[in-house]
Amino acid sequence: MSDKPFDWGRTDRSEEEAFGTQVAAAVLNAAADAVVACDREGNIRLWNPGAERIFGFSAIEAAGQSLDIIIPGRLQARHWDGFRKMMASGQSRYPQGHLLSAPGRRKDGSQLSIEFTVVALRDGEGRISGLVAVMRDVTARFEEMKALRKQLREGAPA
Amino acid sequence: MSDKPFDWGRTDRSEEEAFGTQVAAAVLNAAADAVVACDREGNIRLWNPGAERIFGFSAIEAAGQSLDIIIPGRLQARHWDGFRKMMASGQSRYPQGHLLSAPGRRKDGSQLSIEFTVVALRDGEGRISGLVAVMRDVTARFEEMKALRKQLREGAPA
């Protein structure tokens, strides 16, 4: 997480800012990456088309719900423990750009493997007001890795 | 890639849009994910702190440069072939949300493994005006997978 102001690398800042807004809107409105934002209480405040695609809940269904809708039951206590610590300290315990991975849950109850980054949202006084996660479904690759490890353990031929 | 308008899932659209802009700016200004936008010619027009962190070029250094600065020489011809096809057709040949992976190159010449999604930028008339890529450094996991495959090929014990 960086507090550094964005440097557009060019001189005409208003043009740059308009372009930055266009780029950000394109990512947010696309279904390529899941972008999910929640408030300090962990309730969903933004759910983009990528989140709809990956998790199966529509934006209407997800809005206002707890993040628990996408967290397998057995992992919820651990999730909220880390969530509350980040809210209290205002900082992640991971280094900048750290790629997190965790099992997630779809609307139909099936499990998936996600990889995600987390960025803090801050209010006008710099206090943490929520979190944004950018998430990807990496189930196929995760299963492939698991199969390779199993083959190695069992000494099976490649 | 989705042309569906973003549905904020709530009723107060101006408040929702302001929040969406805040979320998008937080992701763009963070170093968690590399966000890089280029124009129709493949010249870099936006380079965020995540791109600075992952590739080592500052925004000032990257602005206006060809994407070739982060593509290993042997892969450039193939990259531009796919790039031009997407510009001509206005569409990706991959399904929505498809996670692409490719080797990349850092400023110091070292190679890394990246995973990325691509979203089209469109002008007021819906014509494709550029591309945005959201990129992650997955070198560690890629090397782990390669090592597992090698162990299996060689029949070494786990």
Coordinates of N, CA, C and O in Angstrom, one line a residue, chain B residues 13-143:
Chain B
R13 N -27.3 7.0 -6.8 CA -26.2 6.8 -7.8 C -25.1 7.8 -7.7 O -23.9 7.4 -7.9
S14 N -25.4 9.0 -7.3 CA -24.3 10.0 -7.3 C -23.3 9.6 -6.1 O -22.1 9.7 -6.3
E15 N -23.9 9.2 -5.0 CA -23.0 8.7 -3.9 C -22.2 7.5 -4.2 O -21.1 7.4 -3.9
E16 N -22.9 6.6 -4.9 CA -22.3 5.3 -5.4 C -21.1 5.6 -6.3 O -20.1 5.0 -6.3
E17 N -21.4 6.6 -7.3 CA -20.4 6.9 -8.2 C -19.2 7.5 -7.6 O -18.0 7.2 -8.0
A18 N -19.4 8.4 -6.6 CA -18.3 9.0 -5.9 C -17.5 7.9 -5.2 O -16.2 8.0 -5.2
F19 N -18.2 7.0 -4.6 CA -17.5 5.9 -3.9 C -16.7 5.0 -4.9 O -15.5 4.6 -4.6
G20 N -17.3 4.7 -6.0 CA -16.6 4.0 -7.1 C -15.3 4.7 -7.5 O -14.3 4.0 -7.7
T21 N -15.4 6.0 -7.7 CA -14.2 6.8 -8.1 C -13.2 6.7 -7.0 O -12.0 6.5 -7.3
Q22 N -13.6 6.7 -5.8 CA -12.6 6.6 -4.7 C -11.9 5.2 -4.7 O -10.7 5.1 -4.5
V23 N -12.7 4.2 -4.9 CA -12.2 2.8 -4.9 C -11.2 2.7 -6.1 O -10.1 2.1 -5.9
A24 N -11.6 3.2 -7.2 CA -10.8 3.0 -8.4 C -9.5 3.8 -8.2 O -8.4 3.3 -8.6
A25 N -9.5 5.0 -7.6 CA -8.3 5.8 -7.4 C -7.4 5.1 -6.4 O -6.2 5.1 -6.6
A26 N -8.0 4.4 -5.4 CA -7.2 3.7 -4.4 C -6.4 2.6 -5.0 O -5.2 2.4 -4.8
V27 N -7.0 1.8 -5.9 CA -6.3 0.7 -6.6 C -5.2 1.3 -7.6 O -4.1 0.8 -7.6
L28 N -5.6 2.3 -8.3 CA -4.6 2.9 -9.2 C -3.4 3.5 -8.5 O -2.3 3.5 -9.0
N29 N -3.6 4.2 -7.4 CA -2.6 4.8 -6.7 C -1.7 3.9 -5.8 O -0.7 4.3 -5.2
A30 N -2.2 2.7 -5.7 CA -1.4 1.7 -4.8 C -0.4 1.0 -5.6 O -0.4 1.0 -6.8
A31 N 0.5 0.4 -4.8 CA 1.6 -0.4 -5.5 C 1.3 -1.9 -5.5 O 2.1 -2.7 -5.8
A32 N 0.0 -2.2 -5.1 CA -0.3 -3.7 -5.0 C -0.4 -4.4 -6.3 O 0.2 -5.4 -6.5
D33 N -1.1 -3.8 -7.3 CA -1.2 -4.3 -8.6 C -0.6 -3.3 -9.6 O -0.8 -2.1 -9.5
A34 N 0.1 -3.9 -10.6 CA 0.6 -3.0 -11.7 C -0.5 -2.7 -12.6 O -1.2 -3.6 -13.2
V35 N -0.8 -1.4 -12.9 CA -1.8 -1.0 -13.8 C -1.1 -0.2 -14.9 O -0.5 0.8 -14.6
V36 N -1.2 -0.7 -16.2 CA -0.5 -0.1 -17.3 C -1.5 0.1 -18.4 O -2.1 -0.8 -18.8
A37 N -1.6 1.3 -18.9 CA -2.4 1.6 -20.1 C -1.6 2.0 -21.2 O -0.6 2.8 -21.1
C38 N -2.0 1.6 -22.4 CA -1.3 2.1 -23.6 C -2.3 2.5 -24.7 O -3.5 2.2 -24.6
D39 N -1.8 3.3 -25.6 CA -2.7 3.8 -26.7 C -2.7 2.8 -27.9 O -2.2 1.7 -27.7
R40 N -3.4 3.1 -29.0 CA -3.5 2.2 -30.1 C -2.2 1.8 -30.7 O -2.1 0.7 -31.3
E41 N -1.2 2.6 -30.5 CA 0.1 2.3 -31.1 C 1.0 1.4 -30.1 O 2.1 1.1 -30.4
G42 N 0.4 1.2 -28.9 CA 1.2 0.4 -27.9 C 2.2 1.2 -27.1 O 3.1 0.7 -26.6
N43 N 2.0 2.5 -27.1 CA 2.9 3.4 -26.3 C 2.2 3.6 -25.0 O 1.0 3.8 -24.9
I44 N 3.0 3.6 -23.9 CA 2.6 3.6 -22.5 C 2.0 5.0 -22.2 O 2.7 6.0 -22.4
R45 N 0.8 5.1 -21.7 CA 0.1 6.3 -21.4 C -0.2 6.4 -19.9 O -0.5 7.5 -19.4
L46 N -0.1 5.3 -19.2 CA -0.3 5.3 -17.7 C 0.5 4.2 -17.1 O 0.5 3.1 -17.6
W47 N 1.1 4.5 -16.0 CA 2.1 3.6 -15.4 C 2.0 3.9 -13.9 O 2.4 4.9 -13.4
N48 N 1.4 3.0 -13.1 CA 1.1 3.3 -11.7 C 2.2 2.8 -10.8 O 3.2 2.2 -11.2
P49 N 2.1 3.1 -9.5 CA 3.1 2.7 -8.5 C 3.4 1.2 -8.5 O 4.5 0.8 -8.2
G50 N 2.3 0.4 -8.8 CA 2.5 -1.0 -8.8 C 3.4 -1.4 -10.0 O 4.3 -2.3 -9.8
A51 N 3.3 -0.7 -11.1 CA 4.1 -1.0 -12.3 C 5.6 -0.6 -12.0 O 6.5 -1.2 -12.3
E52 N 5.7 0.6 -11.3 CA 7.1 1.0 -10.8 C 7.7 -0.1 -10.0 O 8.9 -0.4 -10.2
R53 N 6.9 -0.6 -9.0 CA 7.5 -1.6 -8.1 C 7.9 -2.9 -8.8 O 9.0 -3.4 -8.6
I54 N 7.0 -3.3 -9.7 CA 7.3 -4.7 -10.3 C 8.3 -4.6 -11.4 O 9.2 -5.5 -11.5
F55 N 8.3 -3.5 -12.2 CA 9.2 -3.5 -13.4 C 10.5 -2.6 -13.1 O 11.4 -2.7 -13.9
G56 N 10.4 -1.7 -12.1 CA 11.6 -0.9 -11.8 C 11.7 0.4 -12.6 O 12.6 1.2 -12.3
F57 N 10.9 0.6 -13.6 CA 10.9 1.9 -14.3 C 10.0 2.8 -13.6 O 8.9 2.4 -13.1
S58 N 10.4 4.1 -13.4 CA 9.5 5.1 -12.8 C 8.4 5.5 -13.9 O 8.6 5.2 -15.1
A59 N 7.4 6.1 -13.4 CA 6.3 6.6 -14.3 C 6.9 7.6 -15.4 O 6.6 7.5 -16.5
I60 N 7.9 8.4 -14.9 CA 8.5 9.4 -15.8 C 9.3 8.6 -16.9 O 9.2 9.0 -18.1
E61 N 10.0 7.6 -16.5 CA 10.8 6.8 -17.5 C 9.9 6.1 -18.5 O 10.2 5.9 -19.6
A62 N 8.8 5.5 -18.0 CA 7.9 4.7 -18.8 C 7.0 5.5 -19.8 O 6.7 5.0 -20.9
A63 N 6.6 6.7 -19.3 CA 5.6 7.4 -20.1 C 6.0 7.6 -21.6 O 7.2 8.1 -21.8
G64 N 5.2 7.3 -22.5 CA 5.5 7.5 -23.9 C 6.3 6.4 -24.6 O 6.4 6.3 -25.8
Q65 N 6.9 5.5 -23.7 CA 7.7 4.4 -24.3 C 6.9 3.3 -24.9 O 5.7 3.2 -24.5
S66 N 7.4 2.5 -25.7 CA 6.7 1.4 -26.3 C 6.7 0.3 -25.2 O 7.5 0.2 -24.3
L67 N 5.7 -0.5 -25.2 CA 5.6 -1.7 -24.3 C 6.8 -2.6 -24.4 O 7.0 -3.4 -23.5
D68 N 7.5 -2.5 -25.5 CA 8.7 -3.3 -25.6 C 9.7 -3.2 -24.4 O 10.5 -4.1 -24.2
I69 N 9.6 -2.1 -23.6 CA 10.5 -2.0 -22.5 C 10.3 -3.1 -21.5 O 11.2 -3.4 -20.7
I70 N 9.1 -3.7 -21.5 CA 8.9 -4.8 -20.5 C 8.7 -6.2 -21.1 O 8.3 -7.1 -20.5
I71 N 9.0 -6.2 -22.4 CA 8.8 -7.5 -23.1 C 10.2 -8.1 -23.6 O 10.9 -7.4 -24.3
P72 N 10.5 -9.3 -23.2 CA 11.8 -9.9 -23.6 C 11.8 -9.9 -25.1 O 10.8 -10.1 -25.8
G73 N 13.0 -9.5 -25.7 CA 13.2 -9.4 -27.1 C 12.6 -10.5 -28.0 O 11.9 -10.3 -28.9
R74 N 12.8 -11.8 -27.5 CA 12.4 -12.9 -28.3 C 10.8 -13.0 -28.4 O 10.3 -13.7 -29.2
L75 N 10.1 -12.3 -27.5 CA 8.7 -12.4 -27.5 C 8.0 -11.2 -28.1 O 6.7 -11.1 -28.2
Q76 N 8.8 -10.2 -28.5 CA 8.1 -8.9 -29.0 C 7.3 -9.1 -30.3 O 6.2 -8.6 -30.4
A77 N 7.8 -9.9 -31.3 CA 7.1 -10.1 -32.5 C 5.7 -10.7 -32.3 O 4.7 -10.2 -32.8
R78 N 5.7 -11.7 -31.4 CA 4.5 -12.4 -31.1 C 3.5 -11.5 -30.4 O 2.3 -11.5 -30.6
H79 N 4.1 -10.7 -29.5 CA 3.2 -9.7 -28.7 C 2.5 -8.7 -29.7 O 1.3 -8.5 -29.6
W80 N 3.3 -8.2 -30.6 CA 2.7 -7.1 -31.4 C 1.7 -7.7 -32.4 O 0.8 -7.1 -32.9
D81 N 1.9 -9.0 -32.8 CA 1.0 -9.7 -33.7 C -0.4 -9.7 -33.0 O -1.4 -9.4 -33.5
G82 N -0.4 -10.2 -31.7 CA -1.6 -10.3 -31.0 C -2.2 -8.9 -30.7 O -3.4 -8.7 -30.8
F83 N -1.4 -8.0 -30.4 CA -1.8 -6.6 -30.1 C -2.5 -6.0 -31.3 O -3.6 -5.5 -31.2
R84 N -1.9 -6.1 -32.5 CA -2.5 -5.5 -33.7 C -3.8 -6.2 -34.1 O -4.8 -5.5 -34.5
K85 N -3.9 -7.5 -33.8 CA -5.2 -8.2 -34.1 C -6.3 -7.7 -33.2 O -7.4 -7.5 -33.7
M86 N -5.9 -7.5 -31.9 CA -7.0 -7.0 -31.0 C -7.4 -5.6 -31.4 O -8.6 -5.3 -31.3
M87 N -6.4 -4.8 -31.8 CA -6.8 -3.4 -32.2 C -7.7 -3.4 -33.4 O -8.6 -2.6 -33.5
A88 N -7.4 -4.3 -34.4 CA -8.2 -4.3 -35.6 C -9.6 -4.9 -35.4 O -10.6 -4.3 -35.9
S89 N -9.7 -5.9 -34.6 CA -11.0 -6.6 -34.4 C -11.8 -5.9 -33.3 O -13.0 -6.0 -33.2
G90 N -11.1 -5.2 -32.4 CA -11.7 -4.5 -31.2 C -12.1 -5.5 -30.2 O -12.8 -5.3 -29.2
Q91 N -11.6 -6.8 -30.3 CA -11.9 -7.8 -29.3 C -10.7 -8.7 -29.0 O -9.8 -8.9 -29.8
S92 N -10.8 -9.2 -27.8 CA -9.8 -10.2 -27.4 C -10.2 -11.5 -27.9 O -11.3 -11.8 -28.1
R93 N -9.1 -12.4 -28.2 CA -9.5 -13.7 -28.7 C -9.7 -14.7 -27.5 O -10.0 -15.8 -27.6
Y94 N -9.6 -14.1 -26.3 CA -9.8 -14.9 -25.1 C -11.1 -14.7 -24.5 O -11.7 -13.6 -24.6
P95 N -11.6 -15.7 -23.7 CA -12.9 -15.5 -23.1 C -12.8 -14.4 -22.0 O -11.7 -14.1 -21.5
Q96 N -13.9 -13.9 -21.6 CA -14.0 -12.8 -20.5 C -13.3 -13.3 -19.3 O -13.5 -14.4 -18.8
G97 N -12.4 -12.4 -18.8 CA -11.7 -12.7 -17.5 C -10.6 -13.6 -17.7 O -10.0 -14.0 -16.7
H98 N -10.2 -14.0 -18.9 CA -9.1 -14.9 -19.1 C -7.8 -14.3 -18.5 O -7.5 -13.2 -18.8
L99 N -7.2 -15.2 -17.7 CA -5.9 -14.8 -17.1 C -4.8 -15.2 -18.0 O -4.5 -16.3 -18.3
L100 N -4.1 -14.2 -18.5 CA -2.9 -14.4 -19.4 C -1.7 -14.5 -18.6 O -1.6 -13.9 -17.5
S101 N -0.7 -15.3 -19.1 CA 0.6 -15.3 -18.4 C 1.7 -15.2 -19.5 O 1.6 -15.7 -20.6
A102 N 2.8 -14.5 -19.1 CA 3.9 -14.3 -20.0 C 5.1 -13.9 -19.3 O 5.0 -13.4 -18.2
P103 N 6.3 -14.2 -19.8 CA 7.5 -13.6 -19.2 C 7.5 -12.1 -19.4 O 7.1 -11.6 -20.5
G104 N 8.1 -11.4 -18.5 CA 8.3 -10.0 -18.6 C 9.7 -9.6 -18.3 O 10.5 -10.5 -18.0
R105 N 10.1 -8.4 -18.5 CA 11.5 -8.0 -18.3 C 11.5 -6.7 -17.4 O 10.7 -5.8 -17.6
R106 N 12.4 -6.7 -16.4 CA 12.5 -5.6 -15.5 C 13.5 -4.6 -16.1 O 14.3 -4.9 -17.1
K107 N 13.6 -3.4 -15.5 CA 14.5 -2.4 -16.0 C 16.0 -2.9 -16.0 O 16.8 -2.6 -16.8
D108 N 16.3 -3.7 -14.9 CA 17.7 -4.2 -14.8 C 18.0 -5.4 -15.8 O 19.0 -6.0 -15.7
G109 N 17.0 -5.7 -16.6 CA 17.2 -6.8 -17.6 C 16.8 -8.1 -17.1 O 16.7 -9.1 -17.9
S110 N 16.5 -8.3 -15.8 CA 16.2 -9.6 -15.3 C 14.7 -10.0 -15.8 O 13.9 -9.1 -16.1
Q111 N 14.5 -11.3 -15.8 CA 13.2 -11.7 -16.3 C 12.3 -12.0 -15.1 O 12.7 -12.4 -14.1
L112 N 11.0 -11.8 -15.3 CA 10.0 -12.2 -14.3 C 8.8 -12.8 -15.0 O 8.7 -12.8 -16.2
S113 N 8.0 -13.5 -14.2 CA 6.7 -14.1 -14.7 C 5.6 -13.3 -14.3 O 5.4 -13.0 -13.1
I114 N 4.8 -12.9 -15.3 CA 3.6 -12.1 -14.9 C 2.3 -12.8 -15.3 O 2.3 -13.5 -16.3
E115 N 1.3 -12.5 -14.6 CA -0.1 -12.9 -14.9 C -0.9 -11.6 -15.0 O -0.7 -10.7 -14.2
F116 N -1.7 -11.5 -16.1 CA -2.4 -10.3 -16.3 C -3.7 -10.4 -17.0 O -4.0 -11.4 -17.7
T117 N -4.6 -9.5 -16.8 CA -5.9 -9.4 -17.5 C -5.8 -8.1 -18.4 O -5.0 -7.2 -18.1
V118 N -6.5 -8.1 -19.5 CA -6.5 -7.0 -20.4 C -7.9 -6.5 -20.6 O -8.9 -7.3 -20.8
V119 N -8.1 -5.2 -20.5 CA -9.4 -4.6 -20.8 C -9.2 -3.5 -21.8 O -8.2 -2.8 -21.8
A120 N -10.2 -3.4 -22.7 CA -10.1 -2.4 -23.8 C -10.6 -1.0 -23.3 O -11.5 -0.9 -22.5
L121 N -9.9 0.0 -23.8 CA -10.4 1.4 -23.6 C -11.1 1.8 -24.8 O -10.6 1.5 -25.9
R122 N -12.2 2.5 -24.7 CA -13.0 2.9 -25.9 C -13.3 4.4 -25.9 O -13.4 5.0 -24.8
D123 N -13.3 5.0 -27.1 CA -13.6 6.4 -27.2 C -15.1 6.6 -27.1 O -15.9 5.6 -27.0
G124 N -15.6 7.8 -27.3 CA -17.0 8.2 -27.2 C -17.9 7.4 -28.1 O -19.1 7.2 -27.9
E125 N -17.3 6.9 -29.3 CA -18.1 6.2 -30.3 C -17.9 4.7 -30.2 O -18.3 4.0 -31.1
G126 N -17.3 4.3 -29.1 CA -17.2 2.8 -28.8 C -16.0 2.2 -29.5 O -15.8 1.0 -29.5
R127 N -15.2 3.0 -30.3 CA -14.0 2.4 -30.9 C -12.9 2.2 -29.9 O -12.7 3.0 -29.0
I128 N -12.1 1.2 -30.1 CA -11.1 0.8 -29.2 C -10.0 1.9 -29.3 O -9.5 2.2 -30.4
S129 N -9.6 2.5 -28.2 CA -8.6 3.6 -28.2 C -7.3 3.2 -27.5 O -6.3 3.9 -27.5
G130 N -7.3 2.0 -26.8 CA -6.1 1.6 -26.1 C -6.5 0.4 -25.3 O -7.6 -0.2 -25.4
L131 N -5.5 0.0 -24.5 CA -5.7 -1.2 -23.7 C -5.2 -0.9 -22.2 O -4.2 -0.1 -22.1
V132 N -5.8 -1.6 -21.3 CA -5.3 -1.5 -19.9 C -4.9 -3.0 -19.5 O -5.7 -3.9 -19.7
A133 N -3.8 -3.1 -18.9 CA -3.4 -4.4 -18.3 C -3.2 -4.3 -16.8 O -2.6 -3.3 -16.4
V134 N -3.8 -5.2 -16.1 CA -3.6 -5.3 -14.6 C -2.7 -6.5 -14.4 O -3.0 -7.6 -14.7
M135 N -1.5 -6.2 -13.9 CA -0.4 -7.3 -13.9 C 0.1 -7.6 -12.5 O 0.2 -6.7 -11.7
R136 N 0.4 -8.9 -12.3 CA 1.0 -9.3 -11.1 C 2.3 -10.1 -11.3 O 2.4 -10.9 -12.3
D137 N 3.2 -10.0 -10.4 CA 4.5 -10.7 -10.5 C 4.2 -12.1 -9.8 O 4.0 -12.1 -8.6
V138 N 4.3 -13.1 -10.6 CA 4.0 -14.5 -10.0 C 5.3 -15.4 -10.2 O 5.2 -16.6 -10.3
T139 N 6.4 -14.7 -10.2 CA 7.7 -15.4 -10.5 C 7.9 -16.6 -9.5 O 8.2 -17.7 -9.9
A140 N 7.7 -16.3 -8.2 CA 7.9 -17.3 -7.2 C 7.1 -18.6 -7.4 O 7.6 -19.7 -7.4
R141 N 5.8 -18.4 -7.7 CA 5.0 -19.5 -7.9 C 5.3 -20.3 -9.2 O 5.3 -21.5 -9.3
F142 N 5.7 -19.5 -10.2 CA 6.0 -20.1 -11.5 C 7.3 -21.0 -11.4 O 7.4 -22.1 -11.9
E143 N 8.3 -20.5 -10.6 CA 9.5 -21.2 -10.4 C 9.2 -22.5 -9.6 O 9.8 -23.5 -9.8

